[in-house]
mmCIF file of C-alpha atoms and ligand atoms in Angstrom:
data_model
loop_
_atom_site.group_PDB
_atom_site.id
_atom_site.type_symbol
_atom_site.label_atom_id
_atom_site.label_comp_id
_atom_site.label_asym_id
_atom_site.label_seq_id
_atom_site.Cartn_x
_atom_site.Cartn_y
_atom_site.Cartn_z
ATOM 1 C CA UNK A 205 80.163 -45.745 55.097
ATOM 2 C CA UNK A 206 79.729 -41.794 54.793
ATOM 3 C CA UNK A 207 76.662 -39.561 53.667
ATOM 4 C CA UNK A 208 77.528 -38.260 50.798
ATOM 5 C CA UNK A 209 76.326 -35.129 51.307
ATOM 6 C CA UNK A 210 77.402 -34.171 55.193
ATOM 7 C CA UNK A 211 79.650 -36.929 55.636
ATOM 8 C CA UNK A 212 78.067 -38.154 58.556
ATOM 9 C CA UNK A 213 77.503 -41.728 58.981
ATOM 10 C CA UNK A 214 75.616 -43.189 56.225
ATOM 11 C CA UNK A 215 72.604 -45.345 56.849
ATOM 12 C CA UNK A 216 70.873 -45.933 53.333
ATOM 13 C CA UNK A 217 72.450 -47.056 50.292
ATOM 14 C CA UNK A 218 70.685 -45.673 47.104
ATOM 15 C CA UNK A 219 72.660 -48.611 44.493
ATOM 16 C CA UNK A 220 70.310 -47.214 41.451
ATOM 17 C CA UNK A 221 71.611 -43.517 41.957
ATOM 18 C CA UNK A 222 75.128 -44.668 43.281
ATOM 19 C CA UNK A 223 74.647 -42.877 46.706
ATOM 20 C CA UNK A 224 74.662 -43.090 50.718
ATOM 21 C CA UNK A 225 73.063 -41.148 52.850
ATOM 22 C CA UNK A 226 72.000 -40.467 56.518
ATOM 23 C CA UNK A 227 68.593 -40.145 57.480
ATOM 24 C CA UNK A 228 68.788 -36.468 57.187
ATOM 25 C CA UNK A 229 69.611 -36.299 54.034
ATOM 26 C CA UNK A 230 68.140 -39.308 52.637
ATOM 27 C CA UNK A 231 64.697 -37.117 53.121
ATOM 28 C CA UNK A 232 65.945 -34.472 51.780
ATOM 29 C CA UNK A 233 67.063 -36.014 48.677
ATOM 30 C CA UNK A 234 63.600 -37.665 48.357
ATOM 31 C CA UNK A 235 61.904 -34.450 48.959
ATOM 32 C CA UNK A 236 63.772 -32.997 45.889
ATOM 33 C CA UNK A 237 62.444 -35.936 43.374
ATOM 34 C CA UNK A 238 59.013 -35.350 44.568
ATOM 35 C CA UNK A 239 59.090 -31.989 44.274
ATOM 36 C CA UNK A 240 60.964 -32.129 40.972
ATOM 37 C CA UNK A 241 58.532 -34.217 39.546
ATOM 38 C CA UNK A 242 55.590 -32.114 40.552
ATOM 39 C CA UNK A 243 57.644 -29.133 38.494
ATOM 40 C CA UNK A 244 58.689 -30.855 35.860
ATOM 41 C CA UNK A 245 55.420 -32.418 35.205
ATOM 42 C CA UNK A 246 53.388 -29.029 35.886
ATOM 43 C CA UNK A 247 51.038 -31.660 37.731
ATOM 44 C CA UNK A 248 49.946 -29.082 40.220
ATOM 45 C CA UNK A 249 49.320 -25.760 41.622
ATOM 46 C CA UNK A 250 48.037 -23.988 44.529
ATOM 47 C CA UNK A 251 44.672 -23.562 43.336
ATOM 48 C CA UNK A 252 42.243 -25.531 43.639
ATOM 49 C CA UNK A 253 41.688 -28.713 45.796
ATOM 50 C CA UNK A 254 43.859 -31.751 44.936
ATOM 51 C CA UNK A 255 42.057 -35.406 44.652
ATOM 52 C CA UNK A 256 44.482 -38.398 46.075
ATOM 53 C CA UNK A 257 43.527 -42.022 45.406
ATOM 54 C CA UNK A 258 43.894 -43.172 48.473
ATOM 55 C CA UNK A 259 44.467 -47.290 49.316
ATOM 56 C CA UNK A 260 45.495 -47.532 52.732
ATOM 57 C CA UNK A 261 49.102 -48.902 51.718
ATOM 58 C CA UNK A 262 52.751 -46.856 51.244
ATOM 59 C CA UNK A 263 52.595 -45.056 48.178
ATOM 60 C CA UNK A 264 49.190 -43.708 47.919
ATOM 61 C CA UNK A 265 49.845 -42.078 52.244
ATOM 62 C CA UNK A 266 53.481 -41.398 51.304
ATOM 63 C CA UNK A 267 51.909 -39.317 48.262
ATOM 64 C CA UNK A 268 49.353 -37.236 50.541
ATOM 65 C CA UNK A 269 51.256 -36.930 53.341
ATOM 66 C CA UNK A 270 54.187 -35.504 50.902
ATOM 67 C CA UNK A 271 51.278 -32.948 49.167
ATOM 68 C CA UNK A 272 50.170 -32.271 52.312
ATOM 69 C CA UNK A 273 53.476 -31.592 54.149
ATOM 70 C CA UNK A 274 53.898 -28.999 51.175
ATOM 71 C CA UNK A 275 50.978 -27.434 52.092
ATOM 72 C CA UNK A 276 49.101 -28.137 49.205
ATOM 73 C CA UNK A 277 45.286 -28.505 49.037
ATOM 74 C CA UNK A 278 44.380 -32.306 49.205
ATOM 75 C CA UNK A 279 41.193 -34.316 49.994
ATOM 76 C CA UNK A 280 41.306 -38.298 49.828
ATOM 77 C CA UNK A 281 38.965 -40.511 48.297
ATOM 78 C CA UNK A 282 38.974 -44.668 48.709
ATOM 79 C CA UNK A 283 37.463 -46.651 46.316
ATOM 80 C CA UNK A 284 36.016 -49.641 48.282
ATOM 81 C CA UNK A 285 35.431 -52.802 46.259
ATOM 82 C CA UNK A 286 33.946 -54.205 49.057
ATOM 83 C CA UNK A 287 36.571 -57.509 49.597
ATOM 84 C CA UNK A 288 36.056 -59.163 52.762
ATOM 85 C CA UNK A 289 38.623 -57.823 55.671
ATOM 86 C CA UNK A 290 41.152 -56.237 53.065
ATOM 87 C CA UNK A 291 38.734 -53.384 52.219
ATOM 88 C CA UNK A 292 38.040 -52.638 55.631
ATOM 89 C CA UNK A 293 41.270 -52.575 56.835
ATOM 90 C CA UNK A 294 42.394 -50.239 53.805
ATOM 91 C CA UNK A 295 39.377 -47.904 55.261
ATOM 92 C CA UNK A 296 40.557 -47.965 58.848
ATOM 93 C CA UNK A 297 44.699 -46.909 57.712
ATOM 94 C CA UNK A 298 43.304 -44.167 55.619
ATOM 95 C CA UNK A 299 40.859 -43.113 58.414
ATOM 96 C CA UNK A 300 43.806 -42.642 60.949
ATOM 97 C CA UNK A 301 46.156 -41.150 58.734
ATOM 98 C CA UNK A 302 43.258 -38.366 57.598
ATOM 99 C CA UNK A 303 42.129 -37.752 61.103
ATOM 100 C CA UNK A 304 45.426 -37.512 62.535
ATOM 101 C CA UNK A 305 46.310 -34.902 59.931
ATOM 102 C CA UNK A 306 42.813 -33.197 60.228
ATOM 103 C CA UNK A 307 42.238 -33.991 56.316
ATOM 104 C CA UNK A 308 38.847 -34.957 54.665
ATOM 105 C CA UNK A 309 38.479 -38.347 52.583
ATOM 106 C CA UNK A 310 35.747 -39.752 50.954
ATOM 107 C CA UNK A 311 34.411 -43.515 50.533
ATOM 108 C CA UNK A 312 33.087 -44.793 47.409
ATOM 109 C CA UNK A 313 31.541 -48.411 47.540
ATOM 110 C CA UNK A 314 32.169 -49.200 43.899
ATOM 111 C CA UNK A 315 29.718 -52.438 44.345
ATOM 112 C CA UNK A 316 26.696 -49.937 45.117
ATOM 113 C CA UNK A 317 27.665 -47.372 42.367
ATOM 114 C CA UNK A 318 28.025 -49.914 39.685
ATOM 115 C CA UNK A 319 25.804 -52.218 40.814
ATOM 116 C CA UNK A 320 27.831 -55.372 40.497
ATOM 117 C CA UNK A 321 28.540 -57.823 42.704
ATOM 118 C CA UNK A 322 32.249 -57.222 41.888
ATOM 119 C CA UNK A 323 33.773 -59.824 44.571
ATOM 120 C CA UNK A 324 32.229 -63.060 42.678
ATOM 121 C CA UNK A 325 33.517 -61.004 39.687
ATOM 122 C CA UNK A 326 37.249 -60.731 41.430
ATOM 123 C CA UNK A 327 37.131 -64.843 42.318
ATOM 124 C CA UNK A 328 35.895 -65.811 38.680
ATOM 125 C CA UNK A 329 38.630 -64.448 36.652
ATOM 126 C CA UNK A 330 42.115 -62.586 36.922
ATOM 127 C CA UNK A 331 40.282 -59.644 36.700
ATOM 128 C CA UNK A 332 43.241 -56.679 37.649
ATOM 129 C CA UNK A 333 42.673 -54.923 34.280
ATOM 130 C CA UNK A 334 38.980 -54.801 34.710
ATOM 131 C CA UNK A 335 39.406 -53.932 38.332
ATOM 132 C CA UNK A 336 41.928 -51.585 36.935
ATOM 133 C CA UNK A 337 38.994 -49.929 34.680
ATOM 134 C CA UNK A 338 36.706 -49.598 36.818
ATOM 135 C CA UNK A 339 37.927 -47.832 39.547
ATOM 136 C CA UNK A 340 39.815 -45.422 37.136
ATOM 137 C CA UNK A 341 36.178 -44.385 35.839
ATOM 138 C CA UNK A 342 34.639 -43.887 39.536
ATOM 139 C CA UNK A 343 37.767 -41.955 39.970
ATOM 140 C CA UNK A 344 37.260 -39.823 37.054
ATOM 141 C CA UNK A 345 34.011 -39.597 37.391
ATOM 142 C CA UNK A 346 33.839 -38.994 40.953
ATOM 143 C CA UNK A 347 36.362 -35.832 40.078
ATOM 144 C CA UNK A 348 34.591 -34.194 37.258
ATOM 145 C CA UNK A 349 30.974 -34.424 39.406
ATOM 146 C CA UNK A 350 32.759 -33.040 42.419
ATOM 147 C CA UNK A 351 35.092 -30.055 40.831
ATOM 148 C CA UNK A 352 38.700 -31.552 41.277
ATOM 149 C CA UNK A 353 40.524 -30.419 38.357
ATOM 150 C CA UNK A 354 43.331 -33.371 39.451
ATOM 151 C CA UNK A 355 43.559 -36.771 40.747
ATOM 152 C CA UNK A 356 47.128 -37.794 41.802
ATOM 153 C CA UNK A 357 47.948 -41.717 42.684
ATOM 154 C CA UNK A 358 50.989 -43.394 44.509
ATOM 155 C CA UNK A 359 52.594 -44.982 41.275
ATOM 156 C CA UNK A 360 56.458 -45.620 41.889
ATOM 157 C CA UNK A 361 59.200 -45.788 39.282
ATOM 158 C CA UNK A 362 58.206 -49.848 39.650
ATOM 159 C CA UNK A 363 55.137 -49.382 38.769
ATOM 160 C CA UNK A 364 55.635 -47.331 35.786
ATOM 161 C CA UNK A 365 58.801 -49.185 34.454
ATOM 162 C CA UNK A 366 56.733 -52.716 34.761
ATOM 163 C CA UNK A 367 53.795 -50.700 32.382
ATOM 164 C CA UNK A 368 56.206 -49.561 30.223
ATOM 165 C CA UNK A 369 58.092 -53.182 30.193
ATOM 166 C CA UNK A 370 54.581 -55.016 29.766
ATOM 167 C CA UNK A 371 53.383 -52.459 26.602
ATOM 168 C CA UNK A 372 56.682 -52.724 24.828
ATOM 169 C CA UNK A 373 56.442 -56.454 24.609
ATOM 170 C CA UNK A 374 53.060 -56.554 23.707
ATOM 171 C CA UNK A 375 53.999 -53.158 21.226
ATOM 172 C CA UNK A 376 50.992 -51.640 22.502
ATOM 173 C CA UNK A 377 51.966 -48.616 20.814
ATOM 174 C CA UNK A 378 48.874 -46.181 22.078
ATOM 175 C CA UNK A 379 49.345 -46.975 25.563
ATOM 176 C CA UNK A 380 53.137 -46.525 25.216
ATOM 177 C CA UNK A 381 52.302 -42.995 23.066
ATOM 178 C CA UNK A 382 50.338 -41.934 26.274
ATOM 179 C CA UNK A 383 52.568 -43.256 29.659
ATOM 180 C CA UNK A 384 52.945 -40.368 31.182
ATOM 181 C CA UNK A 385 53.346 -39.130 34.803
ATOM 182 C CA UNK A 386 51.695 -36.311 33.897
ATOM 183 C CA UNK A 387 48.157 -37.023 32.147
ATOM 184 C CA UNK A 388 46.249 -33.637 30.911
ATOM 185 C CA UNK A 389 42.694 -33.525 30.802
ATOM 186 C CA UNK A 390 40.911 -33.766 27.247
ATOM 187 C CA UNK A 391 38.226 -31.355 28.187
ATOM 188 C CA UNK A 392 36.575 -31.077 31.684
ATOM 189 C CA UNK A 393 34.854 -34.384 31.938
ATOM 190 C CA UNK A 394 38.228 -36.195 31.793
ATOM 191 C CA UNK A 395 40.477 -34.730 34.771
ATOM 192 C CA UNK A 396 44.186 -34.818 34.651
ATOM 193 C CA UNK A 397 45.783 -37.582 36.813
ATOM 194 C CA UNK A 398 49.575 -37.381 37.871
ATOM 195 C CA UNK A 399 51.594 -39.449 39.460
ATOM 196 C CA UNK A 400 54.248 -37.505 41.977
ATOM 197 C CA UNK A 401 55.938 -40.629 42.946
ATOM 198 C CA UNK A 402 56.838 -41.660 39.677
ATOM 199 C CA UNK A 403 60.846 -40.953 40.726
ATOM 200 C CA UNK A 404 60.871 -42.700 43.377
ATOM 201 C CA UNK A 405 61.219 -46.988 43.765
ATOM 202 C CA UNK A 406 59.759 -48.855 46.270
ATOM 203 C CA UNK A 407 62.476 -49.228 48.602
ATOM 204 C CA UNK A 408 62.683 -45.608 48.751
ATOM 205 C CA UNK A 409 59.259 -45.298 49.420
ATOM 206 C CA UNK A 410 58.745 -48.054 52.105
ATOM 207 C CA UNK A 411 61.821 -46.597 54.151
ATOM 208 C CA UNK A 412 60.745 -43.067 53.686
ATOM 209 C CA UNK A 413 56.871 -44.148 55.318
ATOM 210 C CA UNK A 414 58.812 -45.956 57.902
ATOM 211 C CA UNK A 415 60.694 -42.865 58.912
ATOM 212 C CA UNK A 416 57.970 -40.756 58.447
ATOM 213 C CA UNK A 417 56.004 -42.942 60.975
ATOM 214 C CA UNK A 418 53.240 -43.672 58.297
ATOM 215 C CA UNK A 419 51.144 -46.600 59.518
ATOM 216 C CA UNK A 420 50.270 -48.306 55.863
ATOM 217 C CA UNK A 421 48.684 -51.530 55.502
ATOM 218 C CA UNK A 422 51.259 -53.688 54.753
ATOM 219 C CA UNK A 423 49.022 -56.769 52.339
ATOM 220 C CA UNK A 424 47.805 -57.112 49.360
ATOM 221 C CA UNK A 425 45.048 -57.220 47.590
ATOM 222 C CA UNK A 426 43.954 -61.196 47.468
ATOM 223 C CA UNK A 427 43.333 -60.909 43.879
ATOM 224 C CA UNK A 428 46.940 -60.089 43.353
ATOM 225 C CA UNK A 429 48.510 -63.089 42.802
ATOM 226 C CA UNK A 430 49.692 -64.035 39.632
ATOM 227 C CA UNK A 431 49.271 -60.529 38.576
ATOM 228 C CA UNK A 432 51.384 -60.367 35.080
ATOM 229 C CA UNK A 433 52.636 -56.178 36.767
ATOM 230 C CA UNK A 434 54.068 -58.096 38.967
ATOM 231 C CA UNK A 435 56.173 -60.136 36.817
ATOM 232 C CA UNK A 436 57.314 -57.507 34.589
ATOM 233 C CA UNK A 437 58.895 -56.465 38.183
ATOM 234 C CA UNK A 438 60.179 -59.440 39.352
ATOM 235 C CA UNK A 439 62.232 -59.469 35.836
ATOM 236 C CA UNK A 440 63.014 -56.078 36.068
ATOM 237 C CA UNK A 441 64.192 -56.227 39.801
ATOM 238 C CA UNK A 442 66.335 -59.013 38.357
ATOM 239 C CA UNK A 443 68.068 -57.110 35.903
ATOM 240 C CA UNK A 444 68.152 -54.328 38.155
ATOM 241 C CA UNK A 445 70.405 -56.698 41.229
ATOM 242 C CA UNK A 446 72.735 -57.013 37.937
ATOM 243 C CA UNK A 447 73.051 -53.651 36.781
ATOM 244 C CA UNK A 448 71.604 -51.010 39.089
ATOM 245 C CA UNK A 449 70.263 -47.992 38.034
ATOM 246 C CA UNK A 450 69.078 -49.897 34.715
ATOM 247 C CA UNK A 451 64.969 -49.237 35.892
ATOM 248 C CA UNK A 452 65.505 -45.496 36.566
ATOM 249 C CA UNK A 453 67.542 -45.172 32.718
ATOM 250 C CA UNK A 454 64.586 -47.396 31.577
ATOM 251 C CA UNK A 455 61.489 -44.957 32.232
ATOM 252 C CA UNK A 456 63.478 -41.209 32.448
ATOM 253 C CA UNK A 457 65.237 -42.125 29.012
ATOM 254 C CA UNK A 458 61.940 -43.598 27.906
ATOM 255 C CA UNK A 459 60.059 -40.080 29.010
ATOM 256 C CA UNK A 460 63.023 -38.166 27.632
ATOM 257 C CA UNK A 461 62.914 -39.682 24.127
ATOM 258 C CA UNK A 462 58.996 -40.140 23.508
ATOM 259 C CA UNK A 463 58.723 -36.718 21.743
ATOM 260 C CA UNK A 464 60.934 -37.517 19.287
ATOM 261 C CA UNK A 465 60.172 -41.245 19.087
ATOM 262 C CA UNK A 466 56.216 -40.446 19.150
ATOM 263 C CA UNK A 467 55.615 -36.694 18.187
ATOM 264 C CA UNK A 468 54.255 -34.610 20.831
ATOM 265 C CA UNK A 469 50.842 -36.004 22.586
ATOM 266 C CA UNK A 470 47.567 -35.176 19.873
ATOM 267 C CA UNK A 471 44.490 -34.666 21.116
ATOM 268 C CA UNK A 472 42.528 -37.713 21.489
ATOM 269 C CA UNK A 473 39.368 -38.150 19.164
ATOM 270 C CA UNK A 474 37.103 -37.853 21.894
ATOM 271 C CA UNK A 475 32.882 -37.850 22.458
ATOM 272 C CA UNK A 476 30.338 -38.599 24.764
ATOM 273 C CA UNK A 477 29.170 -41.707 25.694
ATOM 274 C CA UNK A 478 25.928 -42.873 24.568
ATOM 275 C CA UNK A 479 24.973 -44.213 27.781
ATOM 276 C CA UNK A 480 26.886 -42.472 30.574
ATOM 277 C CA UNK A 481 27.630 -39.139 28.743
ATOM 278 C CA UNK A 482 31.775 -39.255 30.211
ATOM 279 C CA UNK A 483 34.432 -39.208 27.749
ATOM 280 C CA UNK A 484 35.434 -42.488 25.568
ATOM 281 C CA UNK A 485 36.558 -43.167 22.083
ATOM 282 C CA UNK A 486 33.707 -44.693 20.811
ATOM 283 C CA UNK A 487 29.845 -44.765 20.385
ATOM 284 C CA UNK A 488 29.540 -46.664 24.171
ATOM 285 C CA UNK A 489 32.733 -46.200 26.796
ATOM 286 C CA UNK A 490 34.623 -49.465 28.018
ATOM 287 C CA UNK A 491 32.814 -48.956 31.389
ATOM 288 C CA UNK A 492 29.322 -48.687 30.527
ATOM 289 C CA UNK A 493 29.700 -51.922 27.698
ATOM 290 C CA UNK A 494 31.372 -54.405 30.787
ATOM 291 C CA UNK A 495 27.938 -53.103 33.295
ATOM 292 C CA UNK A 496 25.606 -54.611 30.269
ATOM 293 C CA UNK A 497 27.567 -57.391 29.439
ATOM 294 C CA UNK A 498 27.310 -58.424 33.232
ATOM 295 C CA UNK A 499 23.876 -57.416 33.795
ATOM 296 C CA UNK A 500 23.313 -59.750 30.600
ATOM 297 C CA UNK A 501 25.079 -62.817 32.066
ATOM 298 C CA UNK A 502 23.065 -62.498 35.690
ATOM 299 C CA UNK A 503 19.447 -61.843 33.417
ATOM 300 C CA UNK A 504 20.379 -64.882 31.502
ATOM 301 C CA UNK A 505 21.609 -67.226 34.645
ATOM 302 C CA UNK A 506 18.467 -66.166 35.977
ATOM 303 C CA UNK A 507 16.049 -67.594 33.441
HETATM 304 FE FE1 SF4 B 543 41.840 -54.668 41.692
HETATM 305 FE FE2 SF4 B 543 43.936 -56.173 41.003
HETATM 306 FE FE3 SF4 B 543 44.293 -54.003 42.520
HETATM 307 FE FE4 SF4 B 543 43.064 -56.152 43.549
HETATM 308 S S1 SF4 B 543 45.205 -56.037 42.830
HETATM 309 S S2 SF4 B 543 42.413 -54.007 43.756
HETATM 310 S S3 SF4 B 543 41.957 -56.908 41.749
HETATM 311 S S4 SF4 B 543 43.575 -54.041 40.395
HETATM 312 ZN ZN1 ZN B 544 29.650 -44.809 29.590
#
């Protein structure tokens, strides 16, 4: 099997774009999606300091270490929910990888800024959405109070075609209006977030880290299991051993047709909350109505 490219010996076998490639140019290649995304996207520039949601596994240090090998501006920030031995080993892979590469990162211990004791919320109910809501306000928020005018994740072409997959059978048509790799921010209190990796799959990303000598924490979260993402991506990974290259024409024809299928993006009807002053839709935001529902159920278990 020969590299495409140098027709050296081939090592990986890209089956979704019908390629094989040595090492070399495997990186290269890889380099190219992640920096056509950023382009194509106009997620970033060179001013200004870049925020990276950082979790301690593949995609989120595969995503900094890629921003920072292109010399961008980058600081880190983990959002600790505080559950037992996963958190802190997400801490201590994020605290290498920063101090190896001299970068800064920041910890925020969600439990102490919201106040909830989020772990008996995690072992009460399949809760990923919630979870899911939460941290994306801290992150926000967290952005806004500190100057960052974007926050860029680890979310792979997986990732995005299993959203995509789970909205269109549900025909959530607002969330599918506004899937985007490329988020802009509705005035300064709700920062843009982008997602550079949105090109490449998981395999691609776990052999990149490898090569790149990335040391990721390799479980997941406990609450995972069961997590409905996850099936979208078991059926899509299905399809995918059947006809490959079917995820990648699933989310890029998706992206490429949503202007016509949807109009361009409007502004969103947007105001202050009552309660926390961010951005939200309505008289009270999502966040600050689950914090007094909860603080509700513990006032009333406590009587
Ligand atoms: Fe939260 Fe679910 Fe992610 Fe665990 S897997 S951190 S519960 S969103
Ligand atoms: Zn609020």
């Amino acid at each position: 099997m020969n590299c495409k490219i140098c027709g050296n010996e081939a090592i990986f076998k890209l089956k979704n774009h019908n390629l094989k490639l040595c090492e070399e140019d495997f990186k290269v290649f890889l380099d190219r999606q992640f920096r056509r995304a950023v382009k194509e996207g106009k997620m970033f520039n060179r001013e200004g300091t870049i925020l990276i949601a950082v979790s301690g596994g593949k995609d989120s240090l595969l995503c900094w270490h890629l921003i920072n090998k292109l010399a961008y501006k980058s600081e880190g920030v983990f959002l600790d929910l505080g559950i037992e031995g996963f958190s802190k080993a997400s801490e201590e892979k994020i605290s290498n990888f920063a101090k190896e590469r001299g970068l800064k990162f920041q910890i925020l211990k969600i439990e102490e800024l919201a106040g909830l004791d989020i772990k008996t919320m995690l072992k009460k109910k399949r809760f990923c959405s919630v979870c899911g809501m939460i941290k994306r306000y801290w992150l926000n928020r967290y952005a806004y109070e500190n100057g960052f005018n974007v926050i860029a994740t680890g979310h792979n072409l997986d990732d995005e075609s299993a959203t995509l997959l789970g909205n269109i059978l549900h025909w959530q048509l607002g969330y599918i209006k506004r899937q985007s790799p490329s988020l802009s921010s509705f005035g300064s209190k709700l920062v843009s977030r982008v997602k550079p990796l949105y090109k490449m799959n998981e395999y691609e990303i776990r052999t990149y880290a490898d090569l790149e000598k990335i040391d990721y924490l390799n479980d997941d979260c406990p609450f995972k299991k069961g997590n409905t993402q996850d099936i979208y991506k078991e059926a899509l990974n299905l399809i995918e051993s059947y006809s490959p290259g079917t995820k990648n024409s699933f989310l890029f024809q998706f992206l490429d047709k949503k202007g016509a299928l949807f109009g361009e993006e409007g502004k969103l009807d947007l105001r202050e909350c009552s309660r926390c002053g961010m951005l939200t839709t309505q008289e009270v935001c999502a966040y600050c109505k689950l914090i007094e529902k909860e603080n509700n159920r513990y006032e009333f278990q406590k009587k």
